[in-house]
């Protein structure tokens, strides 16, 4: 039997999702919610969306809530997606930090790991004496499912089919036997990245030293303007003066209040004259 998602139930889910992860579901997303949640209802043998809502919002519903958040969020990503940011990192930022040989980077919506591993590969290729550097790339996401995939560092071969062959050979190990057709990020790349679950809606983040760079790409697009504004205030606090913020190609800070200096589309800088509060 087809179960209908009533307007009232849609509003309940919309509010819960906004409260938990800041994602705004507009009315056209109702169809998406129905198609994604319908399957879950059948798996759990529940007869209504209200019953599912009671399950995720009630006591002990944390695990199912995580599954719901996974169902509504989009994890699309790629190695070397929007490559201009990695060129900027190599050509502009690296020379600036060369004297300290220290780099702190946060990939704040890292999805299944392609973005932070691309950062690590870029640095590894650009820094000849990388073993003498102190580099930490923090990669985080709200979704434990994508974080587990990211931490494994294992990808289908087709995920890297567009990358230069020599780059793939340098940075990936080829799977054999049961792992044939898969590649694993080499330990020297994986060792630069630490994964953890962080919700960008949290008032503070578990980050101690001021950051040189924050990647926050292709997630703000799901947040409303007040939420984006609050996030920019937090990022501003955690960056060192002169630190950089990269956002996604379809995102902009144009309509929100912020203190960053605009450098070029999708690249912003915290002014050098501001003291870090992190
Ligand atoms: C489209 S992916 C972007 C991946 C990568 N940054 C890129 O540009 O290729 C968006 C990611 O944001 C994550 N996300 C959504 N809401 C979040 C939140 N409140 N806190 C942390 N991550 C969130 C999703 O789980 C998803 O993996």
mmCIF file of C-alpha atoms and ligand atoms in Angstrom:
data_model
loop_
_atom_site.group_PDB
_atom_site.id
_atom_site.type_symbol
_atom_site.label_atom_id
_atom_site.label_comp_id
_atom_site.label_asym_id
_atom_site.label_seq_id
_atom_site.Cartn_x
_atom_site.Cartn_y
_atom_site.Cartn_z
ATOM 1 C CA UNK A 1 0.000 0.000 0.000
ATOM 2 C CA UNK A 2 1.257 3.513 -0.882
ATOM 3 C CA UNK A 3 1.747 5.708 2.168
ATOM 4 C CA UNK A 4 1.130 9.436 1.716
ATOM 5 C CA UNK A 5 3.300 12.116 3.250
ATOM 6 C CA UNK A 6 0.848 14.758 4.490
ATOM 7 C CA UNK A 7 1.741 18.467 4.537
ATOM 8 C CA UNK A 8 1.786 18.336 8.330
ATOM 9 C CA UNK A 9 4.239 15.416 8.334
ATOM 10 C CA UNK A 10 6.413 17.163 5.734
ATOM 11 C CA UNK A 11 6.558 20.223 8.024
ATOM 12 C CA UNK A 12 7.606 18.020 10.960
ATOM 13 C CA UNK A 13 10.503 16.490 8.995
ATOM 14 C CA UNK A 14 11.424 19.862 7.516
ATOM 15 C CA UNK A 15 11.694 21.394 10.990
ATOM 16 C CA UNK A 16 13.642 18.437 12.413
ATOM 17 C CA UNK A 17 16.150 18.426 9.541
ATOM 18 C CA UNK A 18 16.626 22.199 9.706
ATOM 19 C CA UNK A 19 17.146 22.053 13.454
ATOM 20 C CA UNK A 20 19.632 19.189 13.277
ATOM 21 C CA UNK A 21 21.766 19.993 10.221
ATOM 22 C CA UNK A 22 20.634 23.393 8.931
ATOM 23 C CA UNK A 23 19.418 21.949 5.623
ATOM 24 C CA UNK A 24 16.351 23.738 4.280
ATOM 25 C CA UNK A 25 13.850 21.471 2.517
ATOM 26 C CA UNK A 26 11.590 23.469 0.238
ATOM 27 C CA UNK A 27 8.275 22.186 -1.132
ATOM 28 C CA UNK A 28 9.762 20.650 -4.331
ATOM 29 C CA UNK A 29 11.887 18.488 -2.003
ATOM 30 C CA UNK A 30 8.707 16.798 -0.770
ATOM 31 C CA UNK A 31 8.868 14.347 -3.674
ATOM 32 C CA UNK A 32 12.507 13.631 -2.893
ATOM 33 C CA UNK A 33 11.657 12.988 0.750
ATOM 34 C CA UNK A 34 8.839 10.622 -0.240
ATOM 35 C CA UNK A 35 11.057 8.617 -2.585
ATOM 36 C CA UNK A 36 13.939 8.388 -0.140
ATOM 37 C CA UNK A 37 11.943 7.784 3.043
ATOM 38 C CA UNK A 38 9.342 5.490 1.506
ATOM 39 C CA UNK A 39 11.913 2.723 1.128
ATOM 40 C CA UNK A 40 13.070 3.160 4.719
ATOM 41 C CA UNK A 41 9.458 2.940 5.967
ATOM 42 C CA UNK A 42 9.025 -0.370 4.163
ATOM 43 C CA UNK A 43 12.314 -1.709 5.543
ATOM 44 C CA UNK A 44 11.200 -0.845 9.070
ATOM 45 C CA UNK A 45 7.678 -2.088 8.421
ATOM 46 C CA UNK A 46 6.154 1.217 9.477
ATOM 47 C CA UNK A 47 2.706 2.177 8.229
ATOM 48 C CA UNK A 48 3.008 5.975 8.271
ATOM 49 C CA UNK A 49 5.493 8.824 8.018
ATOM 50 C CA UNK A 50 4.247 10.016 11.412
ATOM 51 C CA UNK A 51 5.368 6.669 12.907
ATOM 52 C CA UNK A 52 8.796 7.146 11.302
ATOM 53 C CA UNK A 53 8.980 10.718 12.609
ATOM 54 C CA UNK A 54 8.176 9.488 16.133
ATOM 55 C CA UNK A 55 10.953 6.925 15.768
ATOM 56 C CA UNK A 56 13.666 9.390 14.678
ATOM 57 C CA UNK A 57 12.700 12.228 16.986
ATOM 58 C CA UNK A 58 12.066 10.135 20.082
ATOM 59 C CA UNK A 59 14.379 8.745 22.746
ATOM 60 C CA UNK A 60 16.834 6.196 21.321
ATOM 61 C CA UNK A 61 16.211 7.411 17.780
ATOM 62 C CA UNK A 62 19.741 8.829 17.269
ATOM 63 C CA UNK A 63 20.944 6.051 14.935
ATOM 64 C CA UNK A 64 17.836 6.260 12.784
ATOM 65 C CA UNK A 65 18.127 10.057 12.757
ATOM 66 C CA UNK A 66 21.628 9.651 11.294
ATOM 67 C CA UNK A 67 20.151 7.422 8.588
ATOM 68 C CA UNK A 68 17.481 10.036 7.850
ATOM 69 C CA UNK A 69 20.118 12.752 7.547
ATOM 70 C CA UNK A 70 22.076 10.511 5.184
ATOM 71 C CA UNK A 71 18.963 10.068 3.058
ATOM 72 C CA UNK A 72 18.293 13.778 2.686
ATOM 73 C CA UNK A 73 21.829 15.053 2.197
ATOM 74 C CA UNK A 74 23.703 15.041 -1.091
ATOM 75 C CA UNK A 75 27.228 13.650 -0.948
ATOM 76 C CA UNK A 76 28.278 14.284 -4.531
ATOM 77 C CA UNK A 77 31.999 14.963 -4.784
ATOM 78 C CA UNK A 78 35.064 14.192 -6.921
ATOM 79 C CA UNK A 79 38.838 14.107 -6.837
ATOM 80 C CA UNK A 80 40.214 17.488 -8.027
ATOM 81 C CA UNK A 81 36.701 18.967 -8.179
ATOM 82 C CA UNK A 82 36.946 22.699 -8.940
ATOM 83 C CA UNK A 83 40.710 22.453 -9.522
ATOM 84 C CA UNK A 84 41.410 26.212 -9.255
ATOM 85 C CA UNK A 85 41.385 25.903 -5.447
ATOM 86 C CA UNK A 86 44.175 23.328 -5.465
ATOM 87 C CA UNK A 87 46.236 25.489 -7.851
ATOM 88 C CA UNK A 88 45.720 28.449 -5.493
ATOM 89 C CA UNK A 89 46.778 26.319 -2.531
ATOM 90 C CA UNK A 90 49.968 25.273 -4.319
ATOM 91 C CA UNK A 91 50.878 28.580 -5.979
ATOM 92 C CA UNK A 92 49.689 31.183 -3.469
ATOM 93 C CA UNK A 93 49.371 29.653 -0.018
ATOM 94 C CA UNK A 94 52.336 27.257 0.054
ATOM 95 C CA UNK A 95 54.959 29.961 -0.646
ATOM 96 C CA UNK A 96 53.443 32.027 2.212
ATOM 97 C CA UNK A 97 53.842 29.268 4.832
ATOM 98 C CA UNK A 98 57.143 27.882 3.526
ATOM 99 C CA UNK A 99 59.221 29.543 6.234
ATOM 100 C CA UNK A 100 57.227 27.889 9.052
ATOM 101 C CA UNK A 101 56.732 24.525 7.285
ATOM 102 C CA UNK A 102 53.398 24.263 9.124
ATOM 103 C CA UNK A 103 49.964 23.957 7.600
ATOM 104 C CA UNK A 104 46.529 23.442 9.161
ATOM 105 C CA UNK A 105 43.692 22.803 6.725
ATOM 106 C CA UNK A 106 40.047 21.898 7.366
ATOM 107 C CA UNK A 107 37.885 20.213 4.764
ATOM 108 C CA UNK A 108 34.638 20.952 6.584
ATOM 109 C CA UNK A 109 32.131 19.021 4.435
ATOM 110 C CA UNK A 110 34.472 16.329 3.201
ATOM 111 C CA UNK A 111 31.875 13.772 2.101
ATOM 112 C CA UNK A 112 33.569 10.490 1.101
ATOM 113 C CA UNK A 113 37.096 11.927 1.260
ATOM 114 C CA UNK A 114 37.930 12.929 -2.308
ATOM 115 C CA UNK A 115 38.394 16.593 -1.319
ATOM 116 C CA UNK A 116 40.815 16.130 1.634
ATOM 117 C CA UNK A 117 42.791 13.455 -0.230
ATOM 118 C CA UNK A 118 43.086 15.841 -3.200
ATOM 119 C CA UNK A 119 44.484 18.462 -0.814
ATOM 120 C CA UNK A 120 47.002 15.894 0.506
ATOM 121 C CA UNK A 121 48.026 14.830 -3.028
ATOM 122 C CA UNK A 122 48.472 18.466 -4.086
ATOM 123 C CA UNK A 123 50.724 19.147 -1.096
ATOM 124 C CA UNK A 124 52.650 15.912 -1.499
ATOM 125 C CA UNK A 125 53.386 16.713 -5.158
ATOM 126 C CA UNK A 126 54.350 20.318 -4.434
ATOM 127 C CA UNK A 127 56.549 19.896 -1.338
ATOM 128 C CA UNK A 128 59.797 18.042 -1.950
ATOM 129 C CA UNK A 129 60.764 17.836 1.756
ATOM 130 C CA UNK A 130 57.235 17.113 3.038
ATOM 131 C CA UNK A 131 58.577 14.803 5.790
ATOM 132 C CA UNK A 132 60.100 17.879 7.434
ATOM 133 C CA UNK A 133 56.762 19.723 7.428
ATOM 134 C CA UNK A 134 54.057 19.717 10.098
ATOM 135 C CA UNK A 135 50.885 19.263 8.054
ATOM 136 C CA UNK A 136 47.462 18.380 9.410
ATOM 137 C CA UNK A 137 44.355 18.096 7.270
ATOM 138 C CA UNK A 138 41.181 17.738 9.305
ATOM 139 C CA UNK A 139 38.327 16.284 7.273
ATOM 140 C CA UNK A 140 34.827 16.273 8.700
ATOM 141 C CA UNK A 141 31.242 15.675 7.727
ATOM 142 C CA UNK A 142 27.911 15.175 9.477
ATOM 143 C CA UNK A 143 27.414 11.755 7.927
ATOM 144 C CA UNK A 144 29.084 8.773 9.590
ATOM 145 C CA UNK A 145 28.341 6.700 6.478
ATOM 146 C CA UNK A 146 30.451 8.863 4.160
ATOM 147 C CA UNK A 147 33.110 9.321 6.843
ATOM 148 C CA UNK A 148 33.547 5.541 7.120
ATOM 149 C CA UNK A 149 33.985 5.341 3.348
ATOM 150 C CA UNK A 150 36.451 8.239 3.447
ATOM 151 C CA UNK A 151 38.513 6.712 6.249
ATOM 152 C CA UNK A 152 38.847 3.435 4.304
ATOM 153 C CA UNK A 153 40.472 5.382 1.450
ATOM 154 C CA UNK A 154 39.152 2.762 -0.998
ATOM 155 C CA UNK A 155 37.541 3.841 -4.275
ATOM 156 C CA UNK A 156 36.272 2.227 -7.448
ATOM 157 C CA UNK A 157 38.764 2.605 -10.330
ATOM 158 C CA UNK A 158 36.233 4.634 -12.340
ATOM 159 C CA UNK A 159 36.370 7.390 -9.684
ATOM 160 C CA UNK A 160 39.890 8.253 -10.860
ATOM 161 C CA UNK A 161 39.499 7.490 -14.559
ATOM 162 C CA UNK A 162 39.725 11.194 -15.481
ATOM 163 C CA UNK A 163 42.952 11.768 -13.531
ATOM 164 C CA UNK A 164 46.442 11.602 -15.106
ATOM 165 C CA UNK A 165 47.765 8.015 -14.947
ATOM 166 C CA UNK A 166 51.053 9.014 -13.299
ATOM 167 C CA UNK A 167 49.181 10.830 -10.518
ATOM 168 C CA UNK A 168 47.045 7.749 -9.868
ATOM 169 C CA UNK A 169 50.156 5.538 -9.743
ATOM 170 C CA UNK A 170 51.898 7.905 -7.355
ATOM 171 C CA UNK A 171 49.038 8.186 -4.881
ATOM 172 C CA UNK A 172 47.013 4.949 -5.054
ATOM 173 C CA UNK A 173 47.639 1.249 -4.509
ATOM 174 C CA UNK A 174 45.941 -1.177 -6.900
ATOM 175 C CA UNK A 175 43.559 -3.693 -5.352
ATOM 176 C CA UNK A 176 44.175 -7.400 -5.994
ATOM 177 C CA UNK A 177 42.015 -10.513 -5.574
ATOM 178 C CA UNK A 178 38.749 -9.577 -3.888
ATOM 179 C CA UNK A 179 39.746 -5.887 -4.151
ATOM 180 C CA UNK A 180 40.386 -5.998 -7.911
ATOM 181 C CA UNK A 181 38.924 -2.954 -9.663
ATOM 182 C CA UNK A 182 39.464 -0.855 -6.548
ATOM 183 C CA UNK A 183 42.204 1.523 -5.511
ATOM 184 C CA UNK A 184 43.369 2.588 -2.076
ATOM 185 C CA UNK A 185 44.949 5.917 -1.222
ATOM 186 C CA UNK A 186 48.609 5.312 -0.302
ATOM 187 C CA UNK A 187 49.506 5.517 3.412
ATOM 188 C CA UNK A 188 51.694 8.627 2.995
ATOM 189 C CA UNK A 189 48.644 10.501 1.639
ATOM 190 C CA UNK A 190 46.129 8.990 4.064
ATOM 191 C CA UNK A 191 48.494 9.787 6.947
ATOM 192 C CA UNK A 192 48.092 13.520 6.354
ATOM 193 C CA UNK A 193 44.314 13.376 6.859
ATOM 194 C CA UNK A 194 42.298 12.821 10.056
ATOM 195 C CA UNK A 195 38.547 12.250 9.818
ATOM 196 C CA UNK A 196 35.939 13.081 12.429
ATOM 197 C CA UNK A 197 32.256 13.845 12.635
ATOM 198 C CA UNK A 198 31.509 17.547 13.019
ATOM 199 C CA UNK A 199 28.135 19.205 12.551
ATOM 200 C CA UNK A 200 28.613 22.667 11.032
ATOM 201 C CA UNK A 201 25.597 23.791 13.076
ATOM 202 C CA UNK A 202 27.468 23.272 16.366
ATOM 203 C CA UNK A 203 28.223 26.564 18.140
ATOM 204 C CA UNK A 204 31.911 25.685 18.499
ATOM 205 C CA UNK A 205 34.235 23.222 16.758
ATOM 206 C CA UNK A 206 36.849 20.866 18.282
ATOM 207 C CA UNK A 207 39.736 22.768 16.675
ATOM 208 C CA UNK A 208 42.559 24.210 18.760
ATOM 209 C CA UNK A 209 45.154 25.803 16.529
ATOM 210 C CA UNK A 210 44.193 28.594 14.133
ATOM 211 C CA UNK A 211 43.621 27.325 10.616
ATOM 212 C CA UNK A 212 45.439 28.401 7.455
ATOM 213 C CA UNK A 213 42.684 27.258 5.105
ATOM 214 C CA UNK A 214 39.049 26.155 5.328
ATOM 215 C CA UNK A 215 37.379 24.331 2.467
ATOM 216 C CA UNK A 216 33.590 24.663 2.774
ATOM 217 C CA UNK A 217 32.451 23.707 -0.689
ATOM 218 C CA UNK A 218 29.027 22.724 -1.965
ATOM 219 C CA UNK A 219 27.252 22.498 1.365
ATOM 220 C CA UNK A 220 26.290 26.111 2.141
ATOM 221 C CA UNK A 221 23.968 25.957 -0.820
ATOM 222 C CA UNK A 222 21.601 23.850 1.342
ATOM 223 C CA UNK A 223 21.567 26.400 4.190
ATOM 224 C CA UNK A 224 19.433 29.539 4.454
ATOM 225 C CA UNK A 225 21.100 32.944 4.713
ATOM 226 C CA UNK A 226 20.960 33.360 8.519
ATOM 227 C CA UNK A 227 22.563 29.891 8.860
ATOM 228 C CA UNK A 228 25.225 30.784 6.286
ATOM 229 C CA UNK A 229 25.933 34.035 8.149
ATOM 230 C CA UNK A 230 26.412 32.240 11.480
ATOM 231 C CA UNK A 231 28.725 29.716 9.824
ATOM 232 C CA UNK A 232 30.864 32.481 8.314
ATOM 233 C CA UNK A 233 31.241 34.101 11.767
ATOM 234 C CA UNK A 234 32.493 30.793 13.167
ATOM 235 C CA UNK A 235 34.888 30.155 10.271
ATOM 236 C CA UNK A 236 36.240 33.680 10.707
ATOM 237 C CA UNK A 237 37.068 32.919 14.342
ATOM 238 C CA UNK A 238 38.866 29.648 13.570
ATOM 239 C CA UNK A 239 41.058 31.030 10.751
ATOM 240 C CA UNK A 240 44.383 32.748 11.446
ATOM 241 C CA UNK A 241 44.683 36.337 10.243
ATOM 242 C CA UNK A 242 45.472 36.073 6.542
ATOM 243 C CA UNK A 243 43.857 32.583 6.390
ATOM 244 C CA UNK A 244 41.787 31.529 3.398
ATOM 245 C CA UNK A 245 38.241 30.282 2.827
ATOM 246 C CA UNK A 246 37.216 28.337 -0.276
ATOM 247 C CA UNK A 247 33.529 27.912 -1.109
ATOM 248 C CA UNK A 248 31.773 26.027 -3.922
ATOM 249 C CA UNK A 249 31.429 27.326 -7.485
ATOM 250 C CA UNK A 250 27.688 27.929 -7.172
ATOM 251 C CA UNK A 251 27.981 29.606 -3.765
ATOM 252 C CA UNK A 252 28.660 33.226 -2.837
ATOM 253 C CA UNK A 253 28.967 35.356 0.283
ATOM 254 C CA UNK A 254 27.495 38.306 -1.586
ATOM 255 C CA UNK A 255 24.153 38.379 0.255
ATOM 256 C CA UNK A 256 25.355 37.734 3.777
ATOM 257 C CA UNK A 257 27.149 39.849 6.359
ATOM 258 C CA UNK A 258 30.746 38.755 6.763
ATOM 259 C CA UNK A 259 34.179 40.177 7.509
ATOM 260 C CA UNK A 260 36.178 38.338 4.834
ATOM 261 C CA UNK A 261 38.036 40.064 2.026
ATOM 262 C CA UNK A 262 36.886 38.892 -1.401
ATOM 263 C CA UNK A 263 39.873 37.793 -3.517
ATOM 264 C CA UNK A 264 38.223 36.141 -6.518
ATOM 265 C CA UNK A 265 35.080 34.070 -7.135
ATOM 266 C CA UNK A 266 34.835 31.418 -4.365
ATOM 267 C CA UNK A 267 38.076 32.517 -2.609
ATOM 268 C CA UNK A 268 38.022 34.742 0.493
ATOM 269 C CA UNK A 269 40.652 35.819 3.030
ATOM 270 C CA UNK A 270 40.535 36.848 6.662
ATOM 271 C CA UNK A 271 42.246 40.252 6.787
ATOM 272 C CA UNK A 272 45.834 40.064 8.067
ATOM 273 C CA UNK A 273 45.210 42.845 10.582
ATOM 274 C CA UNK A 274 42.549 40.911 12.557
ATOM 275 C CA UNK A 275 43.569 38.985 15.674
ATOM 276 C CA UNK A 276 42.595 35.265 15.803
ATOM 277 C CA UNK A 277 40.211 34.372 18.655
ATOM 278 C CA UNK A 278 40.349 30.583 18.277
HETATM 279 C C1 LIG B 1 27.819 17.884 -1.852
HETATM 280 S S1 LIG B 1 28.844 17.308 -0.555
HETATM 281 C C2 LIG B 1 30.266 18.340 -0.782
HETATM 282 C C3 LIG B 1 31.555 17.549 -0.795
HETATM 283 C C4 LIG B 1 32.814 18.362 -1.104
HETATM 284 N N1 LIG B 1 32.977 19.471 -0.210
HETATM 285 C C5 LIG B 1 32.843 18.832 -2.532
HETATM 286 O O1 LIG B 1 32.635 20.018 -2.792
HETATM 287 O O2 LIG B 1 33.067 18.015 -3.431
HETATM 288 C C6 LIG B 1 28.044 18.053 0.872
HETATM 289 C C7 LIG B 1 28.396 17.360 2.187
HETATM 290 O O3 LIG B 1 27.966 18.200 3.266
HETATM 291 C C8 LIG B 1 27.580 17.368 4.338
HETATM 292 N N2 LIG B 1 26.753 18.137 5.283
HETATM 293 C C9 LIG B 1 25.463 18.538 5.134
HETATM 294 N N3 LIG B 1 25.054 19.206 6.218
HETATM 295 C C10 LIG B 1 26.115 19.253 7.064
HETATM 296 C C11 LIG B 1 26.310 19.802 8.362
HETATM 297 N N4 LIG B 1 25.345 20.458 9.003
HETATM 298 N N5 LIG B 1 27.536 19.640 8.943
HETATM 299 C C12 LIG B 1 28.528 18.965 8.302
HETATM 300 N N6 LIG B 1 28.394 18.421 7.080
HETATM 301 C C13 LIG B 1 27.200 18.566 6.477
HETATM 302 C C14 LIG B 1 26.844 16.224 3.655
HETATM 303 O O4 LIG B 1 26.786 15.069 4.468
HETATM 304 C C15 LIG B 1 27.690 16.028 2.388
HETATM 305 O O5 LIG B 1 28.633 14.995 2.538
#
